[in-house]
mmCIF file of N, CA and C and ligand atoms in Angstrom:
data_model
loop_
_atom_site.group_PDB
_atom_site.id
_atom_site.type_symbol
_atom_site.label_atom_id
_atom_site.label_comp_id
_atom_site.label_asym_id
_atom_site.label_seq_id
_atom_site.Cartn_x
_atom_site.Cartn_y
_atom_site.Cartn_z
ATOM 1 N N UNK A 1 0.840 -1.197 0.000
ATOM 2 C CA UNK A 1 0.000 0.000 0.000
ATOM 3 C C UNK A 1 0.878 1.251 0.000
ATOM 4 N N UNK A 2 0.944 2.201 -0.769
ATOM 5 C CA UNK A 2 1.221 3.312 -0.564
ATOM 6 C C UNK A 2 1.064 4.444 0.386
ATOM 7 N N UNK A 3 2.115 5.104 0.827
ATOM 8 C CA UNK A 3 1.973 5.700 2.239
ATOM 9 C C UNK A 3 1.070 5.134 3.475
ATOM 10 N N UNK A 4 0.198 5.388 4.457
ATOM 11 C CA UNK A 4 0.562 4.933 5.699
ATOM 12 C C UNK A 4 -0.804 4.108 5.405
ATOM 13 N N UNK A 5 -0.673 3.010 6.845
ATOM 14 C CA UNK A 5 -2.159 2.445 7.075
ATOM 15 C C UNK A 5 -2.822 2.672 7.871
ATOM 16 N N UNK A 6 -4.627 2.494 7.794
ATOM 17 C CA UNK A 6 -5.236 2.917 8.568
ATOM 18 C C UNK A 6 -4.900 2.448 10.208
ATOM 19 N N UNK A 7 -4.763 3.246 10.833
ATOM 20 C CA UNK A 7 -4.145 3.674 11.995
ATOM 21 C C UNK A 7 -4.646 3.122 13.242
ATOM 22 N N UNK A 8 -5.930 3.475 13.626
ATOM 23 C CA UNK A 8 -6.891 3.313 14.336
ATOM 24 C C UNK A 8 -7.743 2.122 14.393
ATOM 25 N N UNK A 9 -7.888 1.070 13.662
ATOM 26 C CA UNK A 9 -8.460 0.132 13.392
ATOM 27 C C UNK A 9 -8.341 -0.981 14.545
ATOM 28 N N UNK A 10 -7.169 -0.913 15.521
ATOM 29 C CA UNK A 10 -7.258 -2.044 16.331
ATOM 30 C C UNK A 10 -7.846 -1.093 17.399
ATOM 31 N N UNK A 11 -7.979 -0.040 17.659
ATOM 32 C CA UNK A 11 -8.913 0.213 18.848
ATOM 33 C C UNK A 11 -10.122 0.399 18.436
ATOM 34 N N UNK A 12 -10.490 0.723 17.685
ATOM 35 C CA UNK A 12 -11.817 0.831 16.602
ATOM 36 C C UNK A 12 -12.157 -0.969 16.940
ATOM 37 N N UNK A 13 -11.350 -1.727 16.697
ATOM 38 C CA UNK A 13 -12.390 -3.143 17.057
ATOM 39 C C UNK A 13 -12.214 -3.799 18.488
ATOM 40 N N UNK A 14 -11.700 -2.650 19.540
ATOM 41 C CA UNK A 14 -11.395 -3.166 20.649
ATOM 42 C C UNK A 14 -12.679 -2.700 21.383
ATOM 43 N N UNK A 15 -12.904 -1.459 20.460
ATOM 44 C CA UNK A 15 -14.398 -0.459 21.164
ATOM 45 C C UNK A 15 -15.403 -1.266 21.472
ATOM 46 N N UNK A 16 -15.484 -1.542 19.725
ATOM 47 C CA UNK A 16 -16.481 -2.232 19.072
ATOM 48 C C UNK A 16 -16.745 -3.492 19.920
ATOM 49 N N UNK A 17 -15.971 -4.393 20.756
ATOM 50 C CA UNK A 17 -16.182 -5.558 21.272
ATOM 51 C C UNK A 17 -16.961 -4.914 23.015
ATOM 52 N N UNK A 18 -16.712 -3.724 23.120
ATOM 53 C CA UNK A 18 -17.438 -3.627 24.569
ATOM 54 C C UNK A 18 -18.907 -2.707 24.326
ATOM 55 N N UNK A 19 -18.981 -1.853 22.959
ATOM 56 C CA UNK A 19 -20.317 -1.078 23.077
ATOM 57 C C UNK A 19 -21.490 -2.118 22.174
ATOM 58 N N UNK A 20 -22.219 -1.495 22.078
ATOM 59 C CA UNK A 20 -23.626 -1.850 20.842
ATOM 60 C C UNK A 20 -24.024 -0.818 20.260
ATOM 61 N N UNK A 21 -23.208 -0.023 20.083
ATOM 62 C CA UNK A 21 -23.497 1.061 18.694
ATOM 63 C C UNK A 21 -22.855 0.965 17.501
ATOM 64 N N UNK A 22 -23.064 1.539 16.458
ATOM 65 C CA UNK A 22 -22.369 1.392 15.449
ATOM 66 C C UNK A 22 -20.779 2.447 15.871
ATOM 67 N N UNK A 23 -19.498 1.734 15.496
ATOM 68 C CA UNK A 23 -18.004 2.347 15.641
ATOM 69 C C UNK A 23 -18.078 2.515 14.547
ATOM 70 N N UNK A 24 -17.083 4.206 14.235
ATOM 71 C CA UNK A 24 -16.564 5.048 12.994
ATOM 72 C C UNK A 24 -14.861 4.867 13.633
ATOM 73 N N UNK A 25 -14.377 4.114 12.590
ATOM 74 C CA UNK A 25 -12.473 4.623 12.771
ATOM 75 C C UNK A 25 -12.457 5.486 11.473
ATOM 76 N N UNK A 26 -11.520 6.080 11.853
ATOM 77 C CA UNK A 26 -11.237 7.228 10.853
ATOM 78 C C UNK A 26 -9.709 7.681 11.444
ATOM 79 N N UNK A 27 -8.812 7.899 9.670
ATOM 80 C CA UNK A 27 -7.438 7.601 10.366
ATOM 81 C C UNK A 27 -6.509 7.484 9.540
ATOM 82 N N UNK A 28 -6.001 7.948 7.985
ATOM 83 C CA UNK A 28 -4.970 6.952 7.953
ATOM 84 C C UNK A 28 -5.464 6.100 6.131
ATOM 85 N N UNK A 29 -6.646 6.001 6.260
ATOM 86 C CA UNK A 29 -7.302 5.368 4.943
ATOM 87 C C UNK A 29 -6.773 6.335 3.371
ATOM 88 N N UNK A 30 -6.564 5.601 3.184
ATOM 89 C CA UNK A 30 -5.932 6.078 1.611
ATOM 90 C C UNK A 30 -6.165 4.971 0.871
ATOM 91 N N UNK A 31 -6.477 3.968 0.798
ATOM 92 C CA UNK A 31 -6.353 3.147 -0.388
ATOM 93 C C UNK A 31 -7.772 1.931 -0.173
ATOM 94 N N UNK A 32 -8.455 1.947 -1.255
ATOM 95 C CA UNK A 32 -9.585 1.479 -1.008
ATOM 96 C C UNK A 32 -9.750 0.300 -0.882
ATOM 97 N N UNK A 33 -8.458 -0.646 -1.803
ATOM 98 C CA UNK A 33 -8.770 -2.119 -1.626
ATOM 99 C C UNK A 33 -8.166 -2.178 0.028
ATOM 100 N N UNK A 34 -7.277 -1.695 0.739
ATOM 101 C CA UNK A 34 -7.176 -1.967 2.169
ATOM 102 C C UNK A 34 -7.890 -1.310 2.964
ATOM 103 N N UNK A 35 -9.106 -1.068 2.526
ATOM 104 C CA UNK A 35 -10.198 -0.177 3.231
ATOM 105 C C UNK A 35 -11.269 -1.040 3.365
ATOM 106 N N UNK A 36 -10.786 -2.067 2.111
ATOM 107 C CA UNK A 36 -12.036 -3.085 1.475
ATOM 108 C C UNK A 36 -11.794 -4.543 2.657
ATOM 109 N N UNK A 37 -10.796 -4.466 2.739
ATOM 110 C CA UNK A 37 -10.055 -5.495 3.391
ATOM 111 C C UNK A 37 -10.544 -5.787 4.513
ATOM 112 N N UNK A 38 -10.406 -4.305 5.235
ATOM 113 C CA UNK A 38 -10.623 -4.015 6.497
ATOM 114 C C UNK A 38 -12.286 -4.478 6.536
ATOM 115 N N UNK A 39 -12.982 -3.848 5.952
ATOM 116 C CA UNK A 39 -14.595 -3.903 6.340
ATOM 117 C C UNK A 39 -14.657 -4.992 5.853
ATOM 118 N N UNK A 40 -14.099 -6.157 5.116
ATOM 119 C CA UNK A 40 -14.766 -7.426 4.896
ATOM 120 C C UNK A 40 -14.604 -8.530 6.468
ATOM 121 N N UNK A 41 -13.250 -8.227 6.735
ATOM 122 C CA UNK A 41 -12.519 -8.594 8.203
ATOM 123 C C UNK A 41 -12.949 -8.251 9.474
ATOM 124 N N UNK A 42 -13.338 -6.933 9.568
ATOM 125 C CA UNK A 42 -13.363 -6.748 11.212
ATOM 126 C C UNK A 42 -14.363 -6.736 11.191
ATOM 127 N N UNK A 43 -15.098 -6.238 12.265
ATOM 128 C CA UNK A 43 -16.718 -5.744 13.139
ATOM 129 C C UNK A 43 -16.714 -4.179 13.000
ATOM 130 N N UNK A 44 -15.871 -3.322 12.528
ATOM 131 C CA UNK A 44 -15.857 -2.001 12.173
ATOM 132 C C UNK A 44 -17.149 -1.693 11.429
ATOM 133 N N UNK A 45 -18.316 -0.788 11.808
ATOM 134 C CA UNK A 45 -19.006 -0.447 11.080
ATOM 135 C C UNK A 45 -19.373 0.328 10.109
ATOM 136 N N UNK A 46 -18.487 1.553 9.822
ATOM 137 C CA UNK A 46 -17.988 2.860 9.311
ATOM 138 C C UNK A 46 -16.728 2.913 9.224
ATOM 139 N N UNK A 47 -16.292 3.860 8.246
ATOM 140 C CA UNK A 47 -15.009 4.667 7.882
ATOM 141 C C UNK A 47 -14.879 5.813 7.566
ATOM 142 N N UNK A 48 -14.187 6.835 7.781
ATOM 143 C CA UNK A 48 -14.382 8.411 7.695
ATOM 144 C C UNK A 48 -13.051 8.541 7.119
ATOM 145 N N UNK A 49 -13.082 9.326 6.319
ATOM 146 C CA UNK A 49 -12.035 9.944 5.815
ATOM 147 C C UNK A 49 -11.815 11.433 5.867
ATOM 148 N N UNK A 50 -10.559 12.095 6.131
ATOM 149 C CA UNK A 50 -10.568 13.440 6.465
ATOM 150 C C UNK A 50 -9.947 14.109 5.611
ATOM 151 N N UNK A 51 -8.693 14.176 6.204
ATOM 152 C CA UNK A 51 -7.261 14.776 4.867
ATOM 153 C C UNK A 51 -7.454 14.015 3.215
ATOM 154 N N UNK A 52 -7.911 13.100 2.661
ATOM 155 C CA UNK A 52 -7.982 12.562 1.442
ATOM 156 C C UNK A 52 -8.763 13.480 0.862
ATOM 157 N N UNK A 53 -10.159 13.940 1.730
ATOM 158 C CA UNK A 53 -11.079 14.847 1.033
ATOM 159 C C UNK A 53 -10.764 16.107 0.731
ATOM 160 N N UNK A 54 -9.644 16.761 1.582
ATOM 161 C CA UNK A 54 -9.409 17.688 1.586
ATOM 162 C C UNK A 54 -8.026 17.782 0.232
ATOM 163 N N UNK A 55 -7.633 17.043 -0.122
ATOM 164 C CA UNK A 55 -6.669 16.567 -0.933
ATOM 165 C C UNK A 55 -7.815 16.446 -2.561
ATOM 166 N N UNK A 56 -8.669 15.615 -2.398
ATOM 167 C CA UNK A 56 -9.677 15.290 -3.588
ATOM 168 C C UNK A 56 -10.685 15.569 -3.511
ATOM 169 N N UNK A 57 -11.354 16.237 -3.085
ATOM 170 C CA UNK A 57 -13.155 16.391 -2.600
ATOM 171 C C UNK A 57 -13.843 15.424 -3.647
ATOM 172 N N UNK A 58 -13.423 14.593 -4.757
ATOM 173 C CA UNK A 58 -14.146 14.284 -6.021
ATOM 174 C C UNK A 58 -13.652 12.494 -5.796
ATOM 175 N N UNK A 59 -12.640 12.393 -4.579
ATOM 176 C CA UNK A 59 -11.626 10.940 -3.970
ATOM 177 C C UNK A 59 -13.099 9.814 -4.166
ATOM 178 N N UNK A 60 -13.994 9.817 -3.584
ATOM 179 C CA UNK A 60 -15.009 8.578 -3.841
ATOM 180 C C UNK A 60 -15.521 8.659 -4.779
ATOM 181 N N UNK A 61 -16.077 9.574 -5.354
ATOM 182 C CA UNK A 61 -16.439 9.383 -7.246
ATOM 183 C C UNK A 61 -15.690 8.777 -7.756
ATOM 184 N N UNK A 62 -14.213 8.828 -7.976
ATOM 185 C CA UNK A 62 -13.290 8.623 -8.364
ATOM 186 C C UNK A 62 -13.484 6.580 -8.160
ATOM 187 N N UNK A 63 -13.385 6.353 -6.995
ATOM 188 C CA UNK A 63 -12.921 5.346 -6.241
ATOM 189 C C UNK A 63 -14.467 4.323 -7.177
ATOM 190 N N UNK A 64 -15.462 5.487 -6.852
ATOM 191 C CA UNK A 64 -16.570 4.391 -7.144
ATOM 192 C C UNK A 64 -16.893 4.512 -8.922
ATOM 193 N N UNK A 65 -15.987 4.960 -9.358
ATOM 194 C CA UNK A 65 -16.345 5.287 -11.210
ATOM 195 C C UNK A 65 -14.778 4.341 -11.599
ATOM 196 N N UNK A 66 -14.375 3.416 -10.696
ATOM 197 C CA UNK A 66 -13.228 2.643 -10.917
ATOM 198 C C UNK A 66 -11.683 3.039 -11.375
ATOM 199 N N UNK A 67 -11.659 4.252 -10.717
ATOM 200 C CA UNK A 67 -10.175 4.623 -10.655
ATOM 201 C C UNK A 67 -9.924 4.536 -9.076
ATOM 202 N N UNK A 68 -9.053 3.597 -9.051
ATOM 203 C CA UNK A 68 -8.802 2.886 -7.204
ATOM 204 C C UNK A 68 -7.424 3.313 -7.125
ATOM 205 N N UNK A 69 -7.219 4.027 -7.861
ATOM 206 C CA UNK A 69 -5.511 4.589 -7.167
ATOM 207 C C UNK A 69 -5.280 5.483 -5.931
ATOM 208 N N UNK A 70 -4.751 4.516 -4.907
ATOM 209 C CA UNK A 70 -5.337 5.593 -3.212
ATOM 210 C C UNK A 70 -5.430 7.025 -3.391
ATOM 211 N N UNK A 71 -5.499 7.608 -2.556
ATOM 212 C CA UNK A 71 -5.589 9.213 -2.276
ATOM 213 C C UNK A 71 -4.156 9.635 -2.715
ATOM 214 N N UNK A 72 -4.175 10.825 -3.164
ATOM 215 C CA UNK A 72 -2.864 10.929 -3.092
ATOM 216 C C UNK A 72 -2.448 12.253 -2.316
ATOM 217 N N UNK A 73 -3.479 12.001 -0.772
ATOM 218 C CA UNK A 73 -2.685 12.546 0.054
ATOM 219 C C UNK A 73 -1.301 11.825 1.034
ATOM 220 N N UNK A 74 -0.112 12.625 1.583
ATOM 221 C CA UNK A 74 0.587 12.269 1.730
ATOM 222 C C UNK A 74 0.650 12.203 3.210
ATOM 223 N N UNK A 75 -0.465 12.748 3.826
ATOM 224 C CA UNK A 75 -0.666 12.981 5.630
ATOM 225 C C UNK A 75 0.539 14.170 5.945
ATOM 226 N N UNK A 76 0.907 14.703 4.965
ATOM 227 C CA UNK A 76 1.928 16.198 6.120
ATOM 228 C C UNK A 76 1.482 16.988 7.063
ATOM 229 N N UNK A 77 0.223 16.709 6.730
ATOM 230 C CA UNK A 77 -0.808 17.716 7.995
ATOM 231 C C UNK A 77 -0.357 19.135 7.794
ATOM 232 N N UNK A 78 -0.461 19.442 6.355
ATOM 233 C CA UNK A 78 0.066 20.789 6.345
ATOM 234 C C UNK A 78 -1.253 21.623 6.245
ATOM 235 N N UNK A 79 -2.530 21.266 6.038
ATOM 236 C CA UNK A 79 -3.568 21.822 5.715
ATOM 237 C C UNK A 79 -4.432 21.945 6.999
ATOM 238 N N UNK A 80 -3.494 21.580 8.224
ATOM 239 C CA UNK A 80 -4.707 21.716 9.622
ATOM 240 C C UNK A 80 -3.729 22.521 10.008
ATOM 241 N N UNK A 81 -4.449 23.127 10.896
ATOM 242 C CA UNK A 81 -4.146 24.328 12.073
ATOM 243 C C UNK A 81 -3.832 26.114 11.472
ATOM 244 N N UNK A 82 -3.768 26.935 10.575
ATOM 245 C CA UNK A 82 -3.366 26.978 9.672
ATOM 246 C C UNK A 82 -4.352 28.213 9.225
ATOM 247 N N UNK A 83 -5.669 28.109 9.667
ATOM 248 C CA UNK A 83 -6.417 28.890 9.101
ATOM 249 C C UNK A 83 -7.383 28.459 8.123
ATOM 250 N N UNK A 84 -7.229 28.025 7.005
ATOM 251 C CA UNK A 84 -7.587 27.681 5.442
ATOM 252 C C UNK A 84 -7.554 26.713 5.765
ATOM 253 N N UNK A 85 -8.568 25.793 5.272
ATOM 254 C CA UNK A 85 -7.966 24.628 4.848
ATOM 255 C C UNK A 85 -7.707 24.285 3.465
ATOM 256 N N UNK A 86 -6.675 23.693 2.911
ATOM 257 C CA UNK A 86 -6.843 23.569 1.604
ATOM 258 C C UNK A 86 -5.144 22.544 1.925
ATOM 259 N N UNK A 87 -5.609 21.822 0.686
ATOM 260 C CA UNK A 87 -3.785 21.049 0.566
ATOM 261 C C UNK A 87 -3.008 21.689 -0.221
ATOM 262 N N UNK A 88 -1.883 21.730 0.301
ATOM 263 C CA UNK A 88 -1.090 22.460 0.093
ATOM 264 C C UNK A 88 -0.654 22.311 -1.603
ATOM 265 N N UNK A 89 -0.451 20.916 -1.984
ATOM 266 C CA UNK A 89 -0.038 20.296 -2.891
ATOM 267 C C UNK A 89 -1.185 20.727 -4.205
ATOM 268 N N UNK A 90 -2.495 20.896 -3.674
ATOM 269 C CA UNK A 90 -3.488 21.251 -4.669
ATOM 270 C C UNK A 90 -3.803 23.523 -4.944
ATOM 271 N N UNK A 91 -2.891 23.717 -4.614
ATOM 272 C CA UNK A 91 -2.841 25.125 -3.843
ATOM 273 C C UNK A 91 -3.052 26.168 -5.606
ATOM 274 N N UNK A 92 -3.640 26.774 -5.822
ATOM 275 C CA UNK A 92 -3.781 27.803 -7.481
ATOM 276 C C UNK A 92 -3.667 28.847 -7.595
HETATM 277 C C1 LIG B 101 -8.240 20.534 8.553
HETATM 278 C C2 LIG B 101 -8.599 19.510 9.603
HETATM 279 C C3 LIG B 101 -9.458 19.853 10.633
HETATM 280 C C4 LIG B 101 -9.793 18.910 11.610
HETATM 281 N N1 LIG B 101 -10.645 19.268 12.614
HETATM 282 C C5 LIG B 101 -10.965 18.360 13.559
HETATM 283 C C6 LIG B 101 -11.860 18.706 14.609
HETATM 284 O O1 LIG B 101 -12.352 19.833 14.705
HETATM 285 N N2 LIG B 101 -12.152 17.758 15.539
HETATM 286 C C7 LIG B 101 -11.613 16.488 15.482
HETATM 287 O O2 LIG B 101 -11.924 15.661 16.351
HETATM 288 N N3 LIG B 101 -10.777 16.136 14.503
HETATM 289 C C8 LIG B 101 -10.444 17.037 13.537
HETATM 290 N N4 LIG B 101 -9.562 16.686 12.555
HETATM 291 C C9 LIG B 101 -8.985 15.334 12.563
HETATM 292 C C10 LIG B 101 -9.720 14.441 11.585
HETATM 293 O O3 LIG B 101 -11.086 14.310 11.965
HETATM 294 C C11 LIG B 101 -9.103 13.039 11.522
HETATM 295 O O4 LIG B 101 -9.218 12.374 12.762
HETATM 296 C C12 LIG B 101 -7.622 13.058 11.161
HETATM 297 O O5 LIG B 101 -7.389 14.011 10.122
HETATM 298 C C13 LIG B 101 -7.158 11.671 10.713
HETATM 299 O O6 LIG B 101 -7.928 11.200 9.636
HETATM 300 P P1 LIG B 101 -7.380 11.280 8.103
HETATM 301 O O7 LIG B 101 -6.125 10.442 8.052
HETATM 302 O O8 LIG B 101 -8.511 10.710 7.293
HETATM 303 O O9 LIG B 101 -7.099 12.715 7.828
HETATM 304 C C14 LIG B 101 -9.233 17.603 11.567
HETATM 305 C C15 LIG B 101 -8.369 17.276 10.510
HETATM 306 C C16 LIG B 101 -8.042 18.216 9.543
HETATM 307 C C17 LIG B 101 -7.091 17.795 8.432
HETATM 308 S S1 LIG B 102 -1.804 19.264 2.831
HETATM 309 FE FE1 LIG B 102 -0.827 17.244 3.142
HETATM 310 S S2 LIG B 102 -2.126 16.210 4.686
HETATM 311 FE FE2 LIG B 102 -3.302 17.939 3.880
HETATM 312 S S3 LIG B 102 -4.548 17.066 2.228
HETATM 313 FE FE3 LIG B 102 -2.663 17.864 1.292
HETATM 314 S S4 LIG B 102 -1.227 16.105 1.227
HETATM 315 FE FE4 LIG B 102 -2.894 15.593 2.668
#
């Protein structure tokens, strides 16, 4: 997988084993077949994505019109705290 993996996923199913609500991990997701992976495998009920959107706002069209090439955010976290948000990398 390219750049990092979703992050959060083993406490996301550690939650998940003590509540009865639906769990959101969110974290780290960039690439859809290990996104796919994940929700076929765990008890995770949701996935959120943050920085990818902010990188692609158009990232799940994309994903679901069969171009599966992960996000191509890189997580620098240069687009939080900052004021604006916007990625840096997409900047005009
Ligand atoms: C610009 C920006 C603003 C965010 N604001 C909040 C916030 O107000 N509250 C919060 O709990 N997390 C906030 N986050 C964190 C995200 O919800 C998310 O947990 C984090 O970016 C990791 O997910 P990702 O890898 O999909 O970006 C923010 C992230 C970004 C990039
Ligand atoms: S500025 Fe960095 S972390 Fe933020 S969306 Fe762009 S590549 Fe991702």
């Amino acid at each position: 997988m390219k750049g990092q993996a979703p992050y959060y996923t083993f406490y996301a199913e550690r939650i998940k084993e003590e509540v009865n609500i639906p769990v959101i991990s969110v974290g780290g997701i960039r690439d859809i077949s290990a996104l796919t992976k994940i929700l076929n495998e765990s008890s995770i009920d949701y996935f959120a994505l943050s920085r990818p959107l902010v990188c692609e706002s158009n990232l799940i069209k994309r994903w679901s019109e069969g171009n599966t090439e992960p996000s191509k955010c890189i997580s620098c976290g240069k687009c939080s705290g900052f004021g604006k948000t916007i990625c840096v990398f997409n900047r005009k």
